[in-house]
Coordinates of C-alpha atoms (C1' of nucleotides) in Angstrom, one line a residue:
Chain A
M1 CA 171.1 148.8 248.7
A2 CA 173.2 148.7 251.8
D3 CA 173.6 145.0 251.2
E4 CA 174.6 145.5 247.6
V5 CA 177.3 147.9 248.5
W6 CA 178.4 145.8 251.4
S7 CA 179.0 142.7 249.4
R8 CA 180.5 144.6 246.4
V9 CA 182.9 146.5 248.5
R10 CA 184.2 144.2 251.2
A11 CA 184.8 140.6 250.3
P12 CA 186.8 139.9 253.5
S13 CA 185.5 139.6 257.0
R14 CA 181.8 139.6 256.4
K15 CA 181.6 136.1 257.8
T16 CA 182.7 136.5 261.3
R17 CA 181.0 138.4 264.1
A18 CA 184.3 140.2 265.1
G19 CA 184.9 141.2 261.5
E20 CA 181.4 142.6 261.2
A21 CA 181.8 144.6 264.4
N22 CA 185.1 146.0 263.3
A23 CA 183.7 147.1 260.0
E24 CA 181.0 148.9 261.8
R25 CA 183.4 150.7 264.1
I26 CA 185.4 151.7 261.1
L27 CA 182.4 153.1 259.3
D28 CA 181.3 155.0 262.4
A29 CA 184.7 156.5 262.8
A30 CA 185.0 157.3 259.1
L31 CA 181.7 159.1 259.2
E32 CA 182.9 161.5 261.8
I33 CA 186.2 162.2 260.0
F34 CA 184.9 162.4 256.5
A35 CA 182.0 164.7 257.6
A36 CA 184.4 167.1 259.2
F37 CA 187.2 167.2 256.6
G38 CA 185.8 165.8 253.4
F39 CA 187.3 163.1 251.3
R40 CA 190.7 164.7 250.5
G41 CA 191.0 166.3 253.9
S42 CA 190.5 163.1 255.8
R43 CA 193.5 161.0 256.9
I44 CA 193.1 157.3 256.9
D45 CA 195.3 156.8 260.0
Q46 CA 193.1 159.3 261.9
I47 CA 190.1 157.2 261.1
A48 CA 192.0 154.0 262.1
A49 CA 193.0 155.6 265.4
A50 CA 189.4 156.7 266.1
A51 CA 188.2 153.2 265.4
G52 CA 190.9 151.8 267.6
L53 CA 193.0 149.8 265.2
S54 CA 196.1 150.3 263.0
K55 CA 196.1 151.7 259.6
P56 CA 197.1 148.5 257.8
N57 CA 194.3 146.7 259.7
L58 CA 191.8 149.2 258.5
L59 CA 193.0 148.7 255.0
Y60 CA 192.4 145.0 255.4
Y61 CA 188.7 145.8 255.8
F62 CA 188.5 148.5 253.1
R63 CA 191.1 148.2 250.5
T64 CA 191.3 151.8 249.6
K65 CA 190.3 155.2 251.1
E66 CA 187.8 155.6 248.3
E67 CA 186.2 152.3 248.9
L68 CA 185.7 153.3 252.6
Y69 CA 184.3 156.6 251.6
T70 CA 181.8 155.1 249.2
A71 CA 180.7 152.6 251.8
V72 CA 180.1 155.4 254.3
L73 CA 178.2 157.5 251.8
A74 CA 175.9 154.6 250.7
R75 CA 175.0 153.8 254.3
T76 CA 174.3 157.5 255.0
L77 CA 172.2 158.2 251.9
D78 CA 169.9 155.3 252.7
M79 CA 169.1 156.7 256.1
W80 CA 168.8 160.2 254.7
L81 CA 166.1 159.1 252.2
D82 CA 163.9 157.4 254.8
P83 CA 161.9 160.4 256.0
L84 CA 161.0 161.5 252.6
R85 CA 159.8 158.0 251.6
E86 CA 157.3 158.3 254.4
L87 CA 155.7 161.5 253.3
D88 CA 152.1 160.3 252.9
A89 CA 149.8 161.4 250.2
S90 CA 146.7 159.9 251.8
S91 CA 146.8 161.9 255.0
D92 CA 146.0 165.6 255.1
P93 CA 148.7 168.1 254.2
R94 CA 149.0 169.6 257.6
A95 CA 149.5 166.2 259.3
A96 CA 151.8 164.9 256.6
L97 CA 154.0 168.0 256.4
T98 CA 154.2 168.2 260.2
A99 CA 155.3 164.6 260.5
Y100 CA 157.9 165.1 257.7
I101 CA 159.4 168.3 259.1
T102 CA 159.4 166.8 262.6
R103 CA 161.2 163.6 261.3
K104 CA 163.7 165.7 259.4
L105 CA 164.6 167.8 262.4
E106 CA 164.7 164.8 264.6
Y107 CA 167.2 163.3 262.2
S108 CA 169.3 166.5 262.4
R109 CA 169.4 166.0 266.1
S110 CA 170.1 162.3 266.2
H111 CA 172.4 162.0 263.2
P112 CA 174.1 165.4 262.8
T113 CA 177.3 164.0 261.4
A114 CA 175.4 162.1 258.8
S115 CA 173.8 165.3 257.7
R116 CA 177.2 167.0 257.6
L117 CA 178.7 164.3 255.5
F118 CA 176.0 164.7 253.0
A119 CA 176.5 168.5 253.1
M120 CA 180.2 168.1 252.6
E121 CA 179.7 165.9 249.6
M122 CA 177.3 168.5 248.1
L123 CA 179.8 171.3 248.6
Q124 CA 182.3 169.4 246.6
G125 CA 179.8 169.0 243.8
A126 CA 178.6 165.5 244.8
P127 CA 181.4 163.7 242.8
H128 CA 180.7 160.3 244.5
L129 CA 176.9 160.7 244.5
S130 CA 175.8 162.0 241.2
S131 CA 174.4 158.7 240.0
A132 CA 172.4 158.1 243.1
L133 CA 171.1 161.7 243.0
T134 CA 169.9 161.4 239.4
S135 CA 168.2 158.1 240.0
T136 CA 166.8 157.1 243.4
L137 CA 166.5 160.6 244.9
L138 CA 165.2 162.2 241.7
D139 CA 162.4 159.6 241.4
L140 CA 161.5 160.1 245.0
V141 CA 161.4 163.8 244.7
E142 CA 159.3 163.7 241.5
A143 CA 156.8 161.4 243.2
K144 CA 156.5 163.6 246.3
S145 CA 156.2 166.7 244.1
R146 CA 153.2 165.1 242.5
T147 CA 151.7 164.5 245.9
I148 CA 152.2 168.1 246.8
E149 CA 150.7 169.2 243.5
G150 CA 147.7 167.0 244.2
W151 CA 147.1 168.8 247.5
I152 CA 147.4 172.2 245.7
G153 CA 145.0 171.1 243.0
E154 CA 142.5 170.2 245.7
G155 CA 142.8 173.5 247.4
R156 CA 144.3 172.0 250.5
L157 CA 147.6 173.8 250.0
R158 CA 148.4 177.2 248.7
P159 CA 150.0 177.3 245.3
V160 CA 153.8 176.9 245.8
D161 CA 156.4 175.2 243.6
P162 CA 156.7 171.7 245.1
K163 CA 160.4 171.3 244.7
H164 CA 161.2 174.7 246.2
L165 CA 159.0 173.7 249.1
I166 CA 160.9 170.5 249.6
F167 CA 164.2 172.5 249.3
A168 CA 162.9 174.9 252.0
I169 CA 162.1 172.0 254.3
W170 CA 165.5 170.4 253.8
A171 CA 167.3 173.7 254.2
T172 CA 165.7 174.7 257.4
T173 CA 165.9 171.4 259.2
Q174 CA 169.4 170.4 258.0
H175 CA 170.7 173.8 258.9
Y176 CA 170.6 172.9 262.6
A177 CA 173.0 170.0 262.0
D178 CA 175.2 171.5 259.3
F179 CA 175.7 174.9 260.9
D180 CA 175.7 173.6 264.4
A181 CA 178.9 175.5 265.2
Q182 CA 177.4 178.8 264.1
I183 CA 174.1 178.1 265.9
R184 CA 175.9 177.4 269.2
A185 CA 178.0 180.5 268.8
L186 CA 174.9 182.7 268.2
A187 CA 172.2 181.0 270.3
G188 CA 174.0 179.2 273.0
P189 CA 172.7 175.6 272.9
G190 CA 172.2 173.3 269.9
L191 CA 169.6 170.7 269.1
D192 CA 170.8 168.4 271.9
D193 CA 169.2 170.9 274.3
E194 CA 165.6 169.8 274.7
D195 CA 164.2 173.3 275.1
F196 CA 166.1 174.6 272.1
Y197 CA 164.9 171.7 270.0
E198 CA 161.3 172.3 270.9
T199 CA 161.6 176.0 270.1
A200 CA 163.3 175.3 266.8
L201 CA 160.7 172.8 265.8
A202 CA 157.8 175.0 266.8
T203 CA 159.2 178.0 264.9
I204 CA 159.9 176.0 261.7
L205 CA 156.5 174.4 261.8
R206 CA 154.8 177.7 262.4
I207 CA 156.6 179.5 259.6
L208 CA 156.5 176.7 257.0
L209 CA 153.0 175.5 257.7
E210 CA 151.5 179.0 257.9
G211 CA 153.3 179.7 254.7
V212 CA 151.8 177.0 252.7
L213 CA 148.4 176.1 254.3
P214 CA 145.3 177.9 253.0
R215 CA 143.9 180.8 255.0
E216 CA 141.0 180.0 257.3
G217 CA 137.8 179.6 255.3
E218 CA 139.4 180.4 251.9
P219 CA 140.5 177.2 250.2
Q220 CA 142.2 178.2 247.1
R221 CA 142.5 176.9 243.6
L222 CA 145.4 177.8 241.3
Chain B
M1 CA 188.5 194.7 259.2
A2 CA 189.6 193.7 255.7
D3 CA 192.4 196.3 256.1
E4 CA 193.4 195.1 259.4
V5 CA 193.9 191.5 258.2
W6 CA 195.5 192.7 255.0
S7 CA 198.3 194.6 256.8
R8 CA 198.7 192.0 259.4
V9 CA 199.0 189.2 257.0
R10 CA 201.0 190.3 254.1
A11 CA 203.8 192.7 254.6
P12 CA 205.2 192.3 251.1
S13 CA 203.8 193.5 247.8
R14 CA 201.1 195.8 249.2
K15 CA 202.9 198.7 247.6
T16 CA 202.9 197.9 243.9
R17 CA 199.9 197.7 241.6
A18 CA 201.1 194.4 240.2
G19 CA 201.6 192.9 243.7
E20 CA 198.1 194.0 244.6
A21 CA 196.6 192.5 241.5
N22 CA 198.5 189.2 242.1
A23 CA 197.3 189.0 245.6
E24 CA 193.7 189.5 244.5
R25 CA 194.1 186.7 241.9
I26 CA 195.5 184.4 244.5
L27 CA 192.6 185.2 246.9
D28 CA 190.1 184.5 244.1
A29 CA 191.7 181.2 243.2
A30 CA 192.0 180.2 246.8
L31 CA 188.3 180.9 247.4
E32 CA 187.4 178.4 244.7
I33 CA 189.7 175.7 246.0
F34 CA 189.1 176.1 249.7
A35 CA 185.4 176.2 249.2
A36 CA 185.4 172.9 247.4
F37 CA 188.0 170.9 249.4
G38 CA 188.3 172.7 252.8
F39 CA 191.5 173.7 254.4
R40 CA 193.2 170.3 254.7
G41 CA 191.9 169.0 251.4
S42 CA 193.1 172.0 249.4
R43 CA 196.5 171.9 247.7
I44 CA 198.6 175.0 247.5
D45 CA 200.0 174.3 244.1
Q46 CA 196.5 173.8 242.8
I47 CA 195.7 177.3 243.9
A48 CA 198.9 178.6 242.5
A49 CA 198.1 177.0 239.1
A50 CA 194.5 178.4 239.1
A51 CA 196.0 181.9 239.9
G52 CA 198.5 181.5 237.1
L53 CA 201.8 181.5 239.1
S54 CA 204.2 179.1 240.7
K55 CA 203.8 177.7 244.1
P56 CA 206.9 179.4 245.6
N57 CA 205.7 182.6 244.1
L58 CA 202.3 182.2 245.8
L59 CA 204.2 181.6 249.1
Y60 CA 205.9 184.9 248.5
Y61 CA 202.6 186.6 248.9
F62 CA 201.2 184.5 251.6
R63 CA 203.8 182.9 253.7
T64 CA 201.8 179.8 254.8
K65 CA 198.7 178.0 253.7
E66 CA 197.0 179.0 256.9
E67 CA 197.8 182.6 256.3
L68 CA 196.2 182.4 252.9
Y69 CA 193.1 180.6 254.3
T70 CA 192.7 183.2 257.0
A71 CA 192.8 186.0 254.5
V72 CA 190.2 184.4 252.3
L73 CA 187.9 183.8 255.2
A74 CA 188.2 187.4 256.5
R75 CA 187.4 188.8 253.1
T76 CA 184.4 186.5 252.7
L77 CA 182.9 187.0 256.2
D78 CA 182.9 190.7 255.6
M79 CA 180.8 190.4 252.4
W80 CA 178.6 187.8 254.1
L81 CA 177.7 190.2 256.9
D82 CA 176.7 193.1 254.7
P83 CA 173.0 192.1 253.9
L84 CA 172.2 191.6 257.6
R85 CA 173.7 195.0 258.5
E86 CA 171.2 196.6 256.1
L87 CA 168.1 195.0 257.7
D88 CA 166.3 198.2 258.5
A89 CA 164.2 198.6 261.7
S90 CA 162.6 201.8 260.5
S91 CA 160.9 200.4 257.5
D92 CA 157.9 198.1 257.8
P93 CA 158.5 194.4 258.4
R94 CA 157.2 193.2 255.0
A95 CA 159.5 195.6 253.1
A96 CA 162.5 195.0 255.3
L97 CA 162.3 191.2 255.3
T98 CA 161.6 191.1 251.5
A99 CA 164.7 193.2 250.9
Y100 CA 166.8 191.1 253.2
I101 CA 165.7 187.8 251.7
T102 CA 166.1 189.1 248.2
R103 CA 169.6 190.3 249.0
K104 CA 170.6 187.0 250.6
L105 CA 169.3 185.0 247.6
E106 CA 171.0 187.4 245.2
Y107 CA 174.2 186.8 247.2
S108 CA 173.8 183.1 246.8
R109 CA 173.6 183.6 243.0
S110 CA 176.4 186.1 242.6
H111 CA 178.8 184.6 245.2
P112 CA 178.0 180.9 245.5
T113 CA 181.6 179.9 246.3
A114 CA 181.8 182.4 249.1
S115 CA 178.7 180.9 250.6
R116 CA 180.2 177.4 250.2
L117 CA 183.5 178.4 251.8
F118 CA 181.5 179.7 254.8
A119 CA 179.5 176.4 254.9
M120 CA 182.7 174.4 254.7
E121 CA 184.2 176.2 257.6
M122 CA 181.0 175.6 259.6
L123 CA 181.0 171.9 258.9
Q124 CA 184.4 171.7 260.4
G125 CA 183.3 173.4 263.5
A126 CA 184.4 176.9 262.5
P127 CA 187.9 176.5 263.9
H128 CA 189.3 179.6 262.1
L129 CA 186.2 181.7 262.7
S130 CA 185.0 181.2 266.3
S131 CA 186.3 184.5 267.5
A132 CA 184.5 186.4 264.7
L133 CA 181.4 184.4 265.3
T134 CA 181.2 185.2 269.0
S135 CA 181.9 188.9 268.5
T136 CA 181.0 190.7 265.3
L137 CA 178.3 188.4 264.2
L138 CA 176.8 187.7 267.6
D139 CA 176.4 191.5 268.2
L140 CA 174.8 191.9 264.8
V141 CA 172.4 189.0 265.4
E142 CA 171.4 190.3 268.8
A143 CA 170.7 193.7 267.5
K144 CA 168.6 192.5 264.6
S145 CA 166.8 190.1 266.9
R146 CA 165.7 193.1 268.9
T147 CA 164.5 194.8 265.8
I148 CA 162.3 191.7 265.1
E149 CA 161.1 191.6 268.6
G150 CA 160.1 195.2 268.3
W151 CA 158.0 194.4 265.3
I152 CA 156.3 191.5 267.2
G153 CA 155.6 193.7 270.1
E154 CA 153.9 196.2 267.9
G155 CA 151.7 193.5 266.4
R156 CA 153.3 193.9 263.0
L157 CA 154.8 190.4 263.0
R158 CA 153.4 187.2 264.3
P159 CA 155.2 185.9 267.4
V160 CA 158.2 183.9 266.3
D161 CA 161.6 183.4 267.9
P162 CA 163.8 186.0 266.2
K163 CA 166.9 183.9 266.0
H164 CA 165.1 180.9 264.5
L165 CA 163.6 183.2 262.0
I166 CA 167.0 184.5 261.0
F167 CA 168.3 180.9 260.8
A168 CA 165.4 180.0 258.6
I169 CA 166.2 182.9 256.2
W170 CA 169.8 182.0 256.1
A171 CA 169.1 178.3 255.6
T172 CA 166.6 178.7 252.7
T173 CA 168.7 181.3 250.8
Q174 CA 172.1 179.8 251.3
H175 CA 170.8 176.3 250.4
Y176 CA 170.7 177.3 246.7
A177 CA 174.5 178.0 246.8
D178 CA 175.6 175.3 249.1
F179 CA 173.6 172.5 247.7
D180 CA 173.8 173.6 244.1
A181 CA 174.9 170.1 243.0
Q182 CA 171.8 168.6 244.5
I183 CA 169.5 171.2 243.2
R184 CA 170.8 170.9 239.6
A185 CA 170.4 167.1 239.8
L186 CA 166.8 167.4 241.0
A187 CA 165.5 170.5 239.4
G188 CA 167.6 170.9 236.3
P189 CA 168.9 174.5 236.4
G190 CA 170.4 176.4 239.2
L191 CA 170.2 180.0 240.4
D192 CA 172.1 181.2 237.3
D193 CA 169.0 180.4 235.3
E194 CA 166.8 183.5 235.5
D195 CA 163.5 181.8 235.6
F196 CA 164.6 179.4 238.2
Y197 CA 165.9 182.3 240.3
E198 CA 162.6 184.1 240.1
T199 CA 160.6 181.0 241.1
A200 CA 163.0 180.3 244.0
L201 CA 162.7 183.9 245.2
A202 CA 158.9 184.0 244.8
T203 CA 158.5 180.7 246.6
I204 CA 160.8 181.6 249.5
L205 CA 159.2 185.0 249.9
R206 CA 155.7 183.6 249.8
I207 CA 156.4 180.9 252.4
L208 CA 158.5 182.9 254.8
L209 CA 156.5 186.1 254.6
E210 CA 153.1 184.4 254.9
G211 CA 154.6 182.5 257.8
V212 CA 155.5 185.5 259.8
L213 CA 153.3 188.4 258.7
P214 CA 150.0 188.9 260.6
R215 CA 146.7 187.6 259.0
E216 CA 144.6 190.2 257.2
G217 CA 142.8 192.4 259.7
E218 CA 144.1 190.6 262.8
P219 CA 147.2 192.3 264.1
Q220 CA 148.4 190.2 267.0
R221 CA 150.0 190.8 270.3
L222 CA 152.0 188.1 272.1
Chain C
dG1 C1' 209.3 189.3 242.1
dT2 C1' 209.7 185.1 239.9
dC3 C1' 211.7 181.0 239.0
dT4 C1' 214.2 175.9 239.6
dA5 C1' 215.8 172.8 242.8
dT6 C1' 215.4 170.6 246.9
dA7 C1' 214.7 169.7 251.8
dA8 C1' 211.7 167.6 255.2
dG9 C1' 207.9 165.3 256.3
dC10 C1' 203.3 163.3 255.5
dG11 C1' 199.9 160.0 253.6
dG12 C1' 198.2 155.9 251.1
dA13 C1' 199.2 151.4 250.3
dT14 C1' 202.0 146.9 250.5
dA15 C1' 205.1 143.1 252.4
dG16 C1' 205.6 139.9 255.5
dA17 C1' 206.1 138.2 260.4
dC18 C1' 203.1 136.5 264.0
Chain D
dG1 C1' 193.2 139.2 261.6
dT2 C1' 196.5 142.2 263.3
dC3 C1' 200.8 144.0 263.7
dT4 C1' 205.7 146.5 262.5
dA5 C1' 208.4 148.0 258.9
dT6 C1' 208.7 150.2 254.7
dC7 C1' 208.1 151.9 249.8
dC8 C1' 206.9 155.7 247.1
dG9 C1' 204.6 159.6 245.7
dC10 C1' 202.8 163.9 247.1
dT11 C1' 202.8 168.4 249.7
dT12 C1' 204.4 172.3 252.3
dA13 C1' 208.0 175.2 252.7
dT14 C1' 212.8 177.0 252.0
dA15 C1' 217.3 178.1 249.5
dG16 C1' 219.2 180.5 246.2
dA17 C1' 219.9 181.9 241.2
dC18 C1' 218.2 185.3 238.0

DNA sequence: GTCTATAAGCGGATAGAC
DNA sequence: GTCTATCCGCTTATAGAC
């Protein structure tokens, strides 16, 4: 998918190494700006300056602001989907959910601006993303919901609505990236602080896992 | 606090009923636009049109865009704080947390744009809000953290980090307002659908409460 | 209090030299 | 591929009539 967008969006410059590197630098800079100000609030010359080139030169690589925004979004969505793809039906629920939650929080730490770009797009009603949401992501969520329902049917998970469980996992983990400013104001450090990260992870795991795993010795059926 | 901002921000028009009503209509319209596009992305004439008056007329009530934004934010923050203020140390943890979570989700349903405005401001690093965050809200969160620690000390709550618990509650409840577009794409309805609201509330309560309340017959100490 | 007209400057995009 | 110069529409804010 990244390839598809790439070729569709930028005929020029793909060939040379320097062009490639420039395009990457532009996309990195654009991610920062778009994540903070949204599409309309972002200024193309601000992005150009952050990428270290002139505005017309940026527009040589991406012909319009919208083209650039779409490219950044596509690249981000792909990364965002990865952890969920790996949620594994074959392993036991505790291990699978622990791995998924850990991976999501790790993503909030390593790619906070990517998380914020996605949040920004959602706040605006996902105008540039609706097709992707209703196809790729929907399919993935439906598939993983069935995995969770399977665990519930086997009594290995307490009965919870699968989609709301997924939403709860997304919400709690992404919150640390999206509301970073609030978290730093209220707690001091953010996820980049190792101790804070560990405490956040432990607390989220404790709450969510205890909330959905069966009580000791009482496997449940619906 | 609303009063304080009010008088500081708009000398004109406070006196007459019509002026008051106009100012309210402007603030309502501004909330919608600012929540969707952020400060820089919002257009003042778009707000004026939504409020049903001309752009210069809007600028008669709020002299600058920033002044209007500040007024909307102040009004929103006040409402946003209310549920937390009511978290009651004297009642038992299950009842108090149930009431708080319910109130927060209810707020996401009744005031989704207010929630989104707040989220938008956070994504931008809370430039217009940092003083409020480090004073009013910080004090409140510290106080409520002590309430939660009290419950833990008495063995009425499992040991969890209080702030991370508060973050988890905020994250899960606000998610339904802030990520409404995603939720509708993936689940069909949103919180305005009564059944969906009930399921969301039940799931969140089940997960969070089971995650933090002591197991049957085994009250814990740290 | 509300409007029309307009000033002043910003932002996206293009032309064309190098 | 990259730059300077520039066009043109849009946006905030003000002036001034009613």
